[in-house]
Amino acid sequence: MQIKGLRIIFLTLFLSVVLTFAGFSVNAESEPIHGGTLELARVDDATELDPHTTTAHPSRRIFELVYSNLIGLDADMQPVPELAESWDISEEGDEYTFYLRDDVYFHNGDHMTSEDVAYSIERILDEETGAAARSHIADIENVLTPDDYTIVFELKSPNASMLLHLADANAVIVNKAVAEADSLNSVENTVGTGPFQLSEWYPDEEMTLIRHADFYEEDKPYLDEIRFTVIPEEFSIVAGLRTGQTDFALLNLPTAALAIEEQTPNVTLSSELSLRWTPLFVNTEREPLDDIRVRQAINYAINREEMIASAMLGEAEPIGPIPSSLTFWAYDVSQSPFYQQDIDRAEELLREAGYEDGFTISINFMSGYEEVLSQVQVLQNQLEKVNINLELNSLERGIYIDRWVDADFDLSLSTNAGAADPDFYLFRYFHSEGSLAFIHGHWSNDRVDTLLEEGRREVDEELRQEIYLEAQEILIEEAPFIWLNAPYEYFAFADHVKGFTPLPTGGINYLKDVWLDN
Amino acid sequence: MSAYIIRRIILILFALVGVSIIISLLTMALPADYVDIMLGTEQRTLTETQIQSLRSLYDLDDSWFERYRRWIVSIFQGTMGHSLRTGRPVSTEILMRLPVSLELALGATIIGLVIGVLLGVLSAIYREGLSDFVIRIFGLTGLSIPPFWLGLMVILGLALFFNWTPPRGRAINILADPIGNFKQFIFPVLVLSVAMAAALMRISRSAMLEVLQSDYVRTARSKGLTERVVLIKHCLKNAFIPILTLASMQMAYLIGGTVVIESVFSLNGIGILLLNAVNTRDYALVQGVVLVITFFFAFINLITDLIYGFLDPRIRYE
Amino acid sequence: MSIISKIFSNISGIVGVTLVLIYIISAIAAPLVAPYNPYEMNHINSLRSPNSSNWAGTDQFGRDIFSRIIYGARISLFLAVTSMLLSAVFGGVLGAVLGYVGGKADLIVMRFVDILMSFPSLILALTLVAFLGASLQNIIIAIAIPFTPVFVRMGRSAAIPIKEEEYCKASKASGASIPWIIYHHILPNVFPLLLTQTTLSFSKAIIFESSLSFLGLGVQPPLASWGQMLGAGRQFMTLAPWIAIAPGLAISIVVIGINLLGDTMRDVADPHLQNTS
C-alpha cells in the first residue's frame, strides 16, 4: 500500500517537474532576450532633426523611435495610449482631455509633465516655428493644463481627425526646457521620451540609437542599440541581408522586395499596403483636361492592373481617393465602372468632346524614381491607344516642386505621403477652401464641399464612413485627379529578428518590441 | 623658376575666386531654394508667415551679395559657411568625407598607372605581336565596361560566391584599422582603376610608339647604346609627358567625379556630398565643395606642370 | 614585317571595320534589322530571359531587348559621335593654337579651361540638363562641355614640342603665317594623339551618357539609349540580369570596334611609322 502511494507521489512529482520544465522551454522560446545591436540599413539618411518642422520620411522614422506622442497607432491604425494613459472627448467633440502617465522620463532625466505637452502643441501651432502639423491641429484654440498630468484642448469646432493627427510623427512631444533654450536640430538637443535615444550621427553614414533605460514601458526596449547605416543602393542592401551583415532593412523598390522573397531564404519580407498614394494630378484649368469627358476618357483608357503588373511588378493595389489600406474608409474601386478599362467608352467620350483625332499633353514627374518612370511609360503606352500623345517631362526635384506649387503642368505623377485619417486625402485638395485646391482652380463641387465639411465634424464612425464613401464616389466620377495605386511598405529582416509589427505608415515604431534570437 | 611658381599660385587664386562666384550664381539661379525642397509639394499647407519664418531661420532672405560676402569672410574664419541641413561648418562636412575621395582617387591612379603604363609599354615594344593584340583587347574592354555596372556585378559576385559584403557605414580610418580600411576600399578602388589602367595603357602605347620611331631615338640608337638604355632613358622620359598629363587629369577628375561608385559601394565621399548639396540647394556646402575640388584640381595641375618642366627642358620657360 | 605580324595588324583593322560597319548599318537600317517594334509593350511577355523569339530577352514591359539595342545604337552613336566631334574639333584646335601662340592669351584662356575642367563633370552636366531640359541637343552640349578641356590640353601639349622643331622654326623664319604653320605643321602632329584621345573619349562619352541616364537625366523614354537601358536594368540585376547585360555588351563591342579601327587608322596615318622594320 505504502509503496503504491509512494509511486503515485513520485509519479506526480516527476510529471509536475517535467511539465514545469516543458513549460519553461516553451516560455524560453517566446521569451524576449535583452541585449544586442540591430544593424539597420536604409537608402536615405535623415535630413534634419527638428521633429516639428522636418517631414522627410527618413527623419520621421527616427522621430518615431526617439520621441513619443500623446497617442499611438496600432497595426490597424487605431489609436492606442502612449504618453496619455486615457482620454475623454466631450459630446460635442470640441474638447479633448488627456490623462498623462506620471512615470515618463526624458532621455536627459527630466520628468515629463503636462507643461512639456502644452509647450509642444503650442510650438506646433505657433506660426514662427513653421511646423508641418500646424494645419492639421489648427482647430485647437486653447491649451489648458489643470494639473501636472492632465491636459485639455479646446477646439474651435469639432474635428474627428484630431486624435489621429496627434499620433503623427511630426506631432511628438518635446522637452520644454531644451526647446526653449536652443534649436532642436542637433544630436545633443534631441531629447525625447521614446524607447531609444539618439547617441551619435555621422550624416550620410551612420546613426546610432541606444536604449532608453527609463522608458515608461516596463522591460522595453529589448535591444541595446540600433545602428542605422545609409546604403544608397538597394541592391547592396539586399546583398548585406544575405550575408548577415544587415539584420533589418527598409526598402522601397519592388525589385528589391522580389529579390528577397525569391532569392534570400534566411530573410523575411514583411510588406504592408501603404498609406501612400500615387495619383495623376490633373490641372483642370488646362485644355482639354477642363472637360470632364476627357478626364473620364483617360480613366477608361487606363488599365490599372496592367500598369501594376508591369510597372510595379504586381507590387501595388488600385486605389480610389482613399487608399485601400484604410479598409474602413476606402471606397471599393473594383465596384466602380470607371475603373474597368473600356477603350470603346473612352473613344466615345473623346468623340463627344470633339477630340477623336486625339491631342498632346505632357506629364511632369521627378527624375531618379524608377517606379514612377515605369508607370509613366505604361501610361504613355496605354493612352496611345486612344490617340492621346503623352509627352514625358522628367524633372529635377527642385524644378518639379517649383512647377507643382505653381500648378504649372498638365498632368503630374508622384507617390505622396498618406495619413491614417480619411480627411487628409480629401479636404485640402477638394474642398474649395482647401489649402491645395489651387491645383484645380475652377473645379469644385458643392456636394463634395458639404460632405467634406460634415466629415470633419462627424464623430460617429458609421455616419462618417457613409459621408466619405459618397464623397469618393463623386470624386471618382468627376475625376479632378485620376487615382492609380498604392505601393507597399517593405521591411526585410533576418530570421533571428523577432517581435516586429509592420505599419502601413512605413513606421518602425514597433522596434521597441523587437529582440534578437541569437 | 620661383617667379613662375608664384605667378601660377596667383593665377590659381584668381581661378578659385572665379569659380566660386560662378558656382554661387549658378546655384542661386536654380529654381527652388532650400526651404522649397524641404517642404516639398506640401508647401501650400503652410501659411505665408510660417514659410517666411523658415526662410529667415536659414538666412535665405538675404541678398546674394550679402551671402557671398559672408561666405568669403567665413573662409578666412575656417568654416566656409555652414551646411543648412546639419548646421555644421562646411569645412567639417568636407573634411569628414575628403579622405574617402582622396583614397579612391589616389588608389585608382597608382594602380592604374602601374598596370596601365606597364601594359602600354609592353604593347608598344611587342607591337603587332599577339601579346599586343591581347593587351589592347583587355584595354578596350576595361574602357567600355561602365564602372557602376562593374561595381554592382562585383558586389553581387562577392555576396553570391563568397557570402561577403564590404563593411559599410562609417569610412574606416586607414591609420586606425588598415585591414578594415583595405576591405572597404579595395573593390571600389580596383573597379575605378580598371578604366584608369585601360586609358593609361592606350596612351602609353601610343606615346611610346611615337617616341620609339622618332629621329631622336634613332640617332641615339645609332650611337650604339644598348637597347635598354635607349628605351628607359630617352623614350620613357619623353613618352611620359602625355602619360603624366592624362594620369593627373584623370586623378583630378576622380576627386570630384566618383559619385556613382560612391553610391554603389555606399562610400561617403565628396561626390555624393556635392550631389546631395545641389539637390537640396545647400548653397554654402555646394560652394565649399566646388572650391575644394577646384583647388585640388589646380594644385595637381601645378605639380604636374612642374614635373613636366623638370622632365622636358624645352618646356621649362613657358 | 613578318607575315604573322602583318596578319595580326590587318586583323585589328578588319575586326574593327567589321564591328563598326555592323554598328552603323544597324543604326541606319534599324527598322529592317530589328525583329520587333522596340516600343511595343507586351505585358504577358514581361521579364523573359533570352530565348529563340527574344534573343536578348524582354524587359518588364515585355519589350524586346534586342530590338531596343538596335534602335539604341542610333541614339548612342548619334550622341557620342556628335558630342565628341564637337569637343575634339573645338578643343583640339583651340589647344593647338594656344600651344603655338603661347604668351598671355595662353595663360588667360588656360585658366578658364582649368576652371571648366575642375567642375565635377557629372554634376555640371546634370545641372545643365536639369536647367535646360533633357532634349537631345542639350544632352549633346552637356556631354561635350566637360570633355572639351581634355582636348584643349592634348592639343596644347602636343603643339608645344613641335614649336621648337627645326622645320617649324624654319617655316616661321621664312615668313609663313601663323594659321598656315598651325595647319601644316602643328595639326598633323596633333591629329594622331587627338584621334587616340577621341576614341578614348568616345567610350567615356557613352559611359558618361549612361551615368546621366542612370541618374535619370539623360535620354528620355520611350527613346532608348544604351545608357538609359543600363540604368533601367540596374534594379533588375538579380531578377533579370539580361536587361543590363545586353546594353553593356553592346557598348563593349562597339567601343572595341571603334578603337581597333581608330588604332589602325592612326598607324596608317602616322608618317613616322611607315618605315618601321
CSV table of N, CA and C in Angstrom, one decimal, chain B residues 192-245:
chain,number,residue,atom,x,y,z
B,192,LEU,N,37.6,51.3,-60.1
B,192,LEU,CA,37.9,52.6,-60.7
B,192,LEU,C,39.2,52.5,-61.5
B,193,SER,N,40.1,51.6,-61.0
B,193,SER,CA,41.4,51.6,-61.6
B,193,SER,C,41.4,50.9,-63.0
B,194,VAL,N,40.3,50.1,-63.2
B,194,VAL,CA,40.2,49.4,-64.5
B,194,VAL,C,40.1,50.4,-65.6
B,195,ALA,N,39.2,51.3,-65.5
B,195,ALA,CA,39.1,52.3,-66.5
B,195,ALA,C,40.4,53.1,-66.6
B,196,MET,N,40.9,53.5,-65.5
B,196,MET,CA,42.1,54.3,-65.5
B,196,MET,C,43.3,53.5,-66.2
B,197,ALA,N,43.4,52.3,-65.8
B,197,ALA,CA,44.5,51.5,-66.4
B,197,ALA,C,44.4,51.3,-67.9
B,198,ALA,N,43.1,51.1,-68.3
B,198,ALA,CA,42.9,51.0,-69.7
B,198,ALA,C,43.2,52.2,-70.5
B,199,ALA,N,42.8,53.4,-70.0
B,199,ALA,CA,43.1,54.6,-70.6
B,199,ALA,C,44.6,54.9,-70.7
B,200,LEU,N,45.3,54.6,-69.5
B,200,LEU,CA,46.7,54.9,-69.5
B,200,LEU,C,47.5,53.9,-70.3
B,201,MET,N,47.0,52.7,-70.4
B,201,MET,CA,47.6,51.7,-71.3
B,201,MET,C,47.6,52.2,-72.7
B,202,ARG,N,46.5,52.7,-73.2
B,202,ARG,CA,46.4,53.2,-74.5
B,202,ARG,C,47.3,54.4,-74.8
B,203,ILE,N,47.3,55.3,-73.9
B,203,ILE,CA,48.0,56.5,-74.2
B,203,ILE,C,49.5,56.2,-74.0
B,204,SER,N,49.9,55.2,-73.2
B,204,SER,CA,51.3,54.9,-73.0
B,204,SER,C,51.7,54.2,-74.3
B,205,ARG,N,50.9,53.3,-74.8
B,205,ARG,CA,51.3,52.6,-76.0
B,205,ARG,C,51.5,53.6,-77.2
B,206,SER,N,50.5,54.5,-77.3
B,206,SER,CA,50.6,55.5,-78.4
B,206,SER,C,51.8,56.4,-78.2
B,207,ALA,N,52.0,56.9,-77.0
B,207,ALA,CA,53.1,57.8,-76.8
B,207,ALA,C,54.4,57.1,-77.0
B,208,MET,N,54.5,55.9,-76.5
B,208,MET,CA,55.8,55.1,-76.7
B,208,MET,C,56.1,54.8,-78.1
B,209,LEU,N,55.0,54.5,-78.9
B,209,LEU,CA,55.2,54.3,-80.3
B,209,LEU,C,55.7,55.5,-81.0
B,210,GLU,N,55.1,56.7,-80.7
B,210,GLU,CA,55.6,57.9,-81.2
B,210,GLU,C,57.1,58.1,-81.0
B,211,VAL,N,57.4,57.9,-79.7
B,211,VAL,CA,58.8,58.2,-79.4
B,211,VAL,C,59.8,57.1,-79.9
B,212,LEU,N,59.3,55.9,-80.0
B,212,LEU,CA,60.2,54.8,-80.5
B,212,LEU,C,60.6,55.1,-81.9
B,213,GLN,N,59.7,55.8,-82.6
B,213,GLN,CA,60.0,56.0,-84.1
B,213,GLN,C,60.7,57.3,-84.3
B,214,SER,N,60.8,58.1,-83.3
B,214,SER,CA,61.3,59.5,-83.6
B,214,SER,C,62.8,59.5,-84.0
B,215,ASP,N,63.1,60.6,-84.7
B,215,ASP,CA,64.5,60.7,-85.2
B,215,ASP,C,65.5,60.7,-84.0
B,216,TYR,N,65.1,61.3,-83.0
B,216,TYR,CA,65.9,61.5,-81.8
B,216,TYR,C,66.4,60.1,-81.3
B,217,VAL,N,65.4,59.2,-81.2
B,217,VAL,CA,65.8,57.9,-80.7
B,217,VAL,C,66.7,57.1,-81.7
B,218,ARG,N,66.4,57.3,-83.0
B,218,ARG,CA,67.2,56.6,-84.0
B,218,ARG,C,68.6,57.1,-83.9
B,219,THR,N,68.8,58.4,-83.7
B,219,THR,CA,70.1,58.9,-83.5
B,219,THR,C,70.8,58.2,-82.3
B,220,ALA,N,70.1,58.2,-81.2
B,220,ALA,CA,70.6,57.6,-80.0
B,220,ALA,C,71.0,56.1,-80.3
B,221,ARG,N,70.1,55.5,-81.0
B,221,ARG,CA,70.4,54.0,-81.3
B,221,ARG,C,71.6,53.9,-82.1
B,222,SER,N,71.7,54.8,-83.1
B,222,SER,CA,72.9,54.6,-84.0
B,222,SER,C,74.2,54.9,-83.2
B,223,LYS,N,74.1,55.6,-82.1
B,223,LYS,CA,75.3,55.8,-81.3
B,223,LYS,C,75.8,54.5,-80.6
B,224,GLY,N,75.0,53.5,-80.6
B,224,GLY,CA,75.5,52.2,-80.1
B,224,GLY,C,75.1,52.0,-78.7
B,225,LEU,N,74.3,52.8,-78.1
B,225,LEU,CA,73.9,52.5,-76.7
B,225,LEU,C,73.0,51.2,-76.7
B,226,THR,N,73.0,50.5,-75.6
B,226,THR,CA,72.2,49.3,-75.6
B,226,THR,C,70.7,49.6,-75.6
B,227,GLU,N,70.0,48.7,-76.2
B,227,GLU,CA,68.6,48.9,-76.4
B,227,GLU,C,67.9,49.4,-75.1
B,228,ARG,N,68.2,48.7,-74.0
B,228,ARG,CA,67.6,49.0,-72.8
B,228,ARG,C,67.8,50.5,-72.3
B,229,VAL,N,69.0,50.9,-72.4
B,229,VAL,CA,69.3,52.3,-72.0
B,229,VAL,C,68.5,53.2,-72.9
B,230,VAL,N,68.6,52.9,-74.2
B,230,VAL,CA,67.8,53.8,-75.1
B,230,VAL,C,66.4,53.9,-74.7
B,231,LEU,N,65.8,52.8,-74.4
B,231,LEU,CA,64.4,52.7,-74.1
B,231,LEU,C,64.1,53.6,-72.8
B,232,ILE,N,64.7,53.2,-71.8
B,232,ILE,CA,64.4,53.8,-70.5
B,232,ILE,C,64.8,55.3,-70.5
B,233,LYS,N,66.0,55.6,-70.8
B,233,LYS,CA,66.4,56.9,-70.7
B,233,LYS,C,65.7,57.9,-71.6
B,234,HIS,N,65.6,57.5,-72.8
B,234,HIS,CA,65.1,58.5,-73.7
B,234,HIS,C,63.6,58.4,-74.0
B,235,CYS,N,63.1,57.2,-74.3
B,235,CYS,CA,61.7,57.0,-74.6
B,235,CYS,C,60.8,57.4,-73.5
B,236,LEU,N,61.0,56.7,-72.4
B,236,LEU,CA,60.1,56.9,-71.3
B,236,LEU,C,60.0,58.3,-70.9
B,237,LYS,N,61.1,59.0,-70.8
B,237,LYS,CA,61.1,60.4,-70.4
B,237,LYS,C,60.2,61.2,-71.2
B,238,ASN,N,60.4,61.0,-72.5
B,238,ASN,CA,59.6,61.8,-73.5
B,238,ASN,C,58.1,61.3,-73.6
B,239,ALA,N,58.0,60.0,-73.6
B,239,ALA,CA,56.7,59.4,-73.6
B,239,ALA,C,55.9,59.8,-72.4
B,240,PHE,N,56.6,60.0,-71.3
B,240,PHE,CA,55.9,60.2,-70.1
B,240,PHE,C,55.1,61.4,-70.0
B,241,ILE,N,55.4,62.4,-70.8
B,241,ILE,CA,54.7,63.7,-70.7
B,241,ILE,C,53.2,63.5,-71.0
B,242,PRO,N,52.8,63.0,-72.1
B,242,PRO,CA,51.4,62.8,-72.3
B,242,PRO,C,50.8,61.8,-71.3
B,243,ILE,N,51.6,60.8,-70.9
B,243,ILE,CA,51.0,59.8,-69.9
B,243,ILE,C,50.8,60.6,-68.6
B,244,LEU,N,51.7,61.4,-68.2
B,244,LEU,CA,51.6,62.1,-66.9
B,244,LEU,C,50.4,63.0,-67.0
B,245,THR,N,50.3,63.7,-68.2
B,245,THR,CA,49.2,64.7,-68.3
B,245,THR,C,47.9,63.9,-68.1
